[in-house]
């Protein structure tokens, strides 16, 4: 049996890069997900978010370490802890790439007088409490998870593993920036925002995010049907929500126009003004919550990660 979450993560990641998942892979993931359920109380929401806190919160939630070797999480061999998000990789991943991802995370949570410091610290504390762990594979190669089933099962059991950040993407260099930004946002919305602002960002049917997602689907701004192949309803709903949250925040940050995937038809709103006009209730809720604790990473860092669409195509 293949690790179910590893396949689900890969399906979501490749879909985000613009390649449609095969029905066979998704069906396999759904069957394994069901087979992995242990009788008793559920431990994770939506297949990835720890329901009970397991992690210790340090005195300084702004801890920003460097890449260090580890033998505590096989098959991973190194890790980097930043603001409660732990990047985990094997030796084929560049240390400099991990540091660049970490810098992107840190820049998204500046200690700025214009932000709410108490709420920001609470959000980062939730990353620690619910043990947010981000695997960093080389491209879409998740074979290490399949080859180390027992170790991977322990990682899934003890952490919130909601997606991956690939070094190198199936669509080439122009996909690298949003590969990083999107999957950082998946963790922040699934864990940090979900637990800090549950009425707005909660992975639940009655949150403001869920209502906005349904409205966007009804009005043709967001395509929910893209994820119908996920057989597990709870996993499908969580994936739909995290994808919608990514589209929403990255558009509020005006990153879709220069960096967003033009080959995608999943989302049709491309700038902040259009977003505010078409989804005003969610935009107001965003300003009262997420916008009070985080900002877009710097353009300098994004330029170091990868080119804009125009730069990649020589325009």
XYZ file of C-alpha atoms in Angstrom:
315
model
C 0.000 0.000 0.000
C 1.386 3.392 -0.930
C 1.409 6.283 1.601
C -1.970 7.943 1.040
C -1.095 11.453 2.139
C 2.066 11.474 0.053
C -0.013 10.742 -3.046
C -2.632 13.311 -2.084
C 0.094 15.936 -1.610
C 1.630 15.142 -4.977
C -1.746 15.272 -6.734
C -2.496 18.680 -5.202
C 0.973 20.026 -5.959
C 0.989 18.911 -9.590
C -2.566 20.178 -10.059
C -1.448 23.548 -8.735
C 1.231 23.625 -11.415
C -1.419 23.215 -14.095
C -1.267 19.487 -14.822
C -4.557 17.636 -14.315
C -4.273 14.641 -11.953
C -5.035 11.211 -13.315
C -8.173 9.567 -11.979
C -6.174 6.430 -11.168
C -3.792 8.252 -8.844
C -6.550 10.130 -7.041
C -8.673 7.036 -6.630
C -5.676 5.195 -5.226
C -5.050 7.993 -2.746
C -8.667 8.033 -1.653
C -8.749 4.274 -1.099
C -5.534 4.324 0.903
C -6.746 7.291 2.919
C -9.822 5.339 3.918
C -7.760 2.243 4.703
C -5.457 4.262 6.939
C -8.251 5.466 9.207
C -7.825 4.085 12.698
C -10.957 3.187 14.644
C -11.531 5.800 17.342
C -11.377 9.559 17.556
C -10.036 11.322 14.460
C -6.583 12.853 14.809
C -6.490 15.118 11.737
C -8.917 17.442 9.973
C -9.152 17.160 6.204
C -6.458 14.517 6.072
C -3.675 16.783 7.320
C -4.429 19.290 10.129
C -3.743 18.020 13.646
C -6.870 18.374 15.766
C -4.993 18.415 19.081
C -1.869 20.469 19.771
C 1.267 18.342 20.052
C 4.045 20.880 19.723
C 5.793 23.111 22.231
C 5.661 26.861 21.694
C 9.021 28.579 22.313
C 9.326 31.873 24.136
C 10.335 33.454 20.830
C 7.855 32.451 18.115
C 10.025 34.311 15.595
C 12.775 31.701 15.737
C 14.529 31.589 12.368
C 17.141 28.880 12.261
C 19.446 27.626 9.546
C 19.598 24.312 7.730
C 20.714 21.598 10.155
C 21.215 17.859 9.764
C 18.653 15.619 11.458
C 18.138 11.915 11.994
C 14.873 12.464 13.905
C 12.582 12.378 10.835
C 13.682 9.700 8.387
C 13.613 9.673 5.408
C 14.446 13.399 5.753
C 18.070 14.265 6.481
C 17.899 18.010 7.171
C 15.491 20.642 8.393
C 15.037 24.367 8.825
C 12.691 25.891 11.417
C 11.238 29.327 10.679
C 8.341 31.017 12.486
C 6.823 27.672 13.461
C 6.959 26.175 9.958
C 9.489 23.364 9.646
C 10.984 22.668 6.226
C 12.166 19.072 5.856
C 14.292 17.797 2.980
C 16.762 15.209 1.790
C 20.309 15.789 0.596
C 19.260 16.372 -3.026
C 17.692 19.710 -2.033
C 19.804 22.860 -2.045
C 20.408 24.472 1.349
C 20.192 27.842 -0.373
C 16.734 27.008 -1.724
C 15.546 26.129 1.769
C 16.982 29.389 3.099
C 15.188 31.307 0.346
C 11.867 29.688 1.235
C 12.522 30.507 4.894
C 13.235 34.137 4.026
C 9.951 34.288 2.115
C 8.114 33.045 5.206
C 9.856 35.503 7.517
C 9.163 38.456 5.221
C 5.466 37.552 5.244
C 5.332 38.145 9.014
C 7.301 41.334 9.670
C 7.360 42.816 13.149
C 5.829 46.009 11.867
C 4.047 48.745 13.789
C 1.212 48.625 11.275
C 0.360 45.014 12.153
C -1.234 43.487 15.260
C 1.721 41.998 17.143
C -0.369 39.963 19.596
C -2.457 38.327 16.856
C 0.640 37.696 14.778
C 2.375 35.930 17.655
C -0.743 33.838 18.283
C -0.844 32.757 14.627
C 2.834 31.771 14.673
C 2.322 29.962 17.982
C -0.343 27.848 16.286
C 2.199 26.755 13.693
C 4.246 25.309 16.563
C 1.259 23.875 18.472
C 0.013 21.933 15.477
C 3.467 20.972 14.203
C 3.376 22.364 10.694
C 5.819 20.342 8.596
C 6.578 21.160 4.941
C 8.329 18.469 2.872
C 10.629 19.876 0.192
C 11.144 17.290 -2.611
C 13.131 17.661 -5.806
C 10.481 18.315 -8.426
C 7.562 15.939 -8.089
C 9.694 13.015 -6.892
C 7.963 11.701 -3.739
C 9.416 8.207 -4.115
C 11.171 8.532 -0.771
C 7.770 8.444 0.940
C 6.753 5.255 -0.886
C 10.086 3.638 -0.096
C 9.862 4.449 3.627
C 6.260 3.639 4.494
C 6.614 3.231 8.248
C 8.690 6.368 8.717
C 6.337 8.359 6.510
C 3.332 7.109 8.478
C 4.953 8.410 11.671
C 5.534 11.791 10.065
C 1.881 11.983 8.996
C 0.702 10.875 12.430
C 2.683 13.392 14.454
C 2.572 16.490 12.252
C 0.331 18.644 10.092
C 1.569 17.841 6.576
C -0.747 19.635 4.160
C 1.331 20.083 1.009
C 4.854 20.208 -0.386
C 7.162 22.870 -1.823
C 8.995 21.525 -4.863
C 12.459 22.706 -5.806
C 11.920 22.752 -9.553
C 8.420 22.470 -10.991
C 6.866 20.500 -13.872
C 6.102 23.751 -15.714
C 9.647 25.119 -15.510
C 11.243 28.181 -13.869
C 8.226 30.448 -14.338
C 6.269 28.284 -11.917
C 8.790 28.468 -9.069
C 7.643 31.698 -7.407
C 4.035 30.627 -7.015
C 5.135 27.115 -6.084
C 6.760 28.701 -3.027
C 4.139 31.360 -2.275
C 1.157 29.079 -2.813
C 2.342 26.306 -0.563
C 3.479 28.611 2.201
C -0.029 30.064 2.088
C -1.583 26.590 2.260
C 0.130 26.015 5.595
C -0.628 29.464 6.944
C -4.319 29.250 6.032
C -4.794 25.567 6.964
C -3.112 25.947 10.355
C -2.221 29.484 11.404
C -5.309 31.318 10.164
C -7.624 28.331 10.697
C -6.868 28.196 14.423
C -6.391 31.931 15.009
C -9.485 33.191 13.136
C -11.819 30.164 12.925
C -14.967 32.172 12.133
C -13.312 33.647 9.050
C -10.639 31.143 7.941
C -11.805 27.917 9.564
C -11.916 24.758 7.430
C -15.643 24.433 8.138
C -18.843 24.777 6.152
C -19.997 27.895 8.014
C -16.806 29.982 7.976
C -16.596 33.229 6.025
C -14.052 31.577 3.736
C -16.469 28.747 2.898
C -19.285 31.175 2.155
C -17.014 33.255 -0.076
C -15.817 30.110 -1.852
C -19.372 29.049 -2.648
C -20.203 32.540 -3.899
C -17.087 32.590 -6.090
C -18.053 29.217 -7.529
C -21.654 30.330 -8.178
C -20.496 33.492 -9.952
C -17.786 31.804 -12.004
C -14.699 33.215 -10.270
C -13.488 29.880 -8.852
C -13.963 26.343 -10.187
C -14.831 23.952 -7.354
C -15.405 21.039 -9.719
C -11.691 20.738 -10.402
C -11.301 18.714 -7.202
C -14.263 16.351 -7.531
C -11.931 13.410 -8.198
C -10.900 13.423 -4.535
C -13.088 10.617 -3.190
C -12.711 11.499 0.489
C -15.184 14.357 1.015
C -13.351 15.860 3.980
C -10.022 15.881 2.156
C -11.685 17.325 -0.952
C -13.311 20.130 1.035
C -10.057 21.028 2.774
C -8.198 21.081 -0.548
C -10.898 23.259 -2.146
C -10.705 25.662 0.784
C -6.913 25.908 0.883
C -6.745 26.470 -2.872
C -9.411 29.171 -2.725
C -7.604 30.842 0.196
C -4.371 30.850 -1.818
C -6.031 32.406 -4.843
C -7.713 35.019 -2.638
C -4.657 36.131 -0.642
C -2.198 36.074 -3.545
C -4.649 38.187 -5.554
C -5.065 40.606 -2.626
C -1.262 40.864 -2.724
C -1.379 41.600 -6.498
C 0.895 38.634 -7.277
C -1.336 36.837 -9.781
C -0.789 39.250 -12.668
C 3.018 38.925 -12.741
C 3.435 35.391 -11.387
C 0.139 33.500 -11.640
C -0.279 30.559 -14.036
C -1.866 31.823 -17.254
C -2.611 28.214 -18.267
C -5.053 27.888 -15.330
C -8.818 28.472 -15.629
C -9.498 27.745 -11.954
C -9.528 31.420 -10.919
C -10.527 34.468 -12.946
C -9.847 37.441 -10.626
C -6.397 38.888 -11.231
C -5.971 42.015 -9.098
C -6.808 43.505 -5.728
C -9.339 46.052 -6.977
C -11.304 43.424 -8.883
C -11.198 41.142 -5.843
C -12.524 43.850 -3.543
C -15.381 44.566 -5.941
C -16.412 40.972 -6.636
C -16.018 39.485 -3.144
C -16.495 42.496 -0.849
C -17.576 40.604 2.293
C -14.575 38.290 2.225
C -12.265 41.172 1.403
C -13.495 43.095 4.436
C -12.998 39.984 6.591
C -9.504 39.550 5.128
C -8.604 43.123 6.063
C -9.758 42.513 9.646
C -7.823 39.255 10.028
C -5.059 38.100 7.674
C -4.071 41.605 6.598
C -3.494 42.496 10.254
C -0.834 39.828 10.720
C 0.898 39.258 7.375
C 2.007 40.930 4.151
C 3.339 39.898 0.753
C 7.030 38.926 0.666
C 9.364 41.417 -0.955
C 9.666 41.658 -4.718
C 13.432 41.305 -4.307
C 13.014 37.881 -2.708
C 10.448 36.789 -5.287
C 12.815 37.832 -8.068
C 15.531 35.694 -6.502
C 13.194 32.685 -6.424
C 12.279 32.887 -10.095
C 11.206 34.981 -13.068
C 7.877 36.594 -13.831
C 5.927 35.173 -16.736
C 7.093 38.036 -18.968
C 10.759 37.563 -18.006
C 10.623 33.830 -18.659
C 9.178 34.397 -22.117
C 11.589 37.205 -22.969
C 8.907 39.902 -23.216
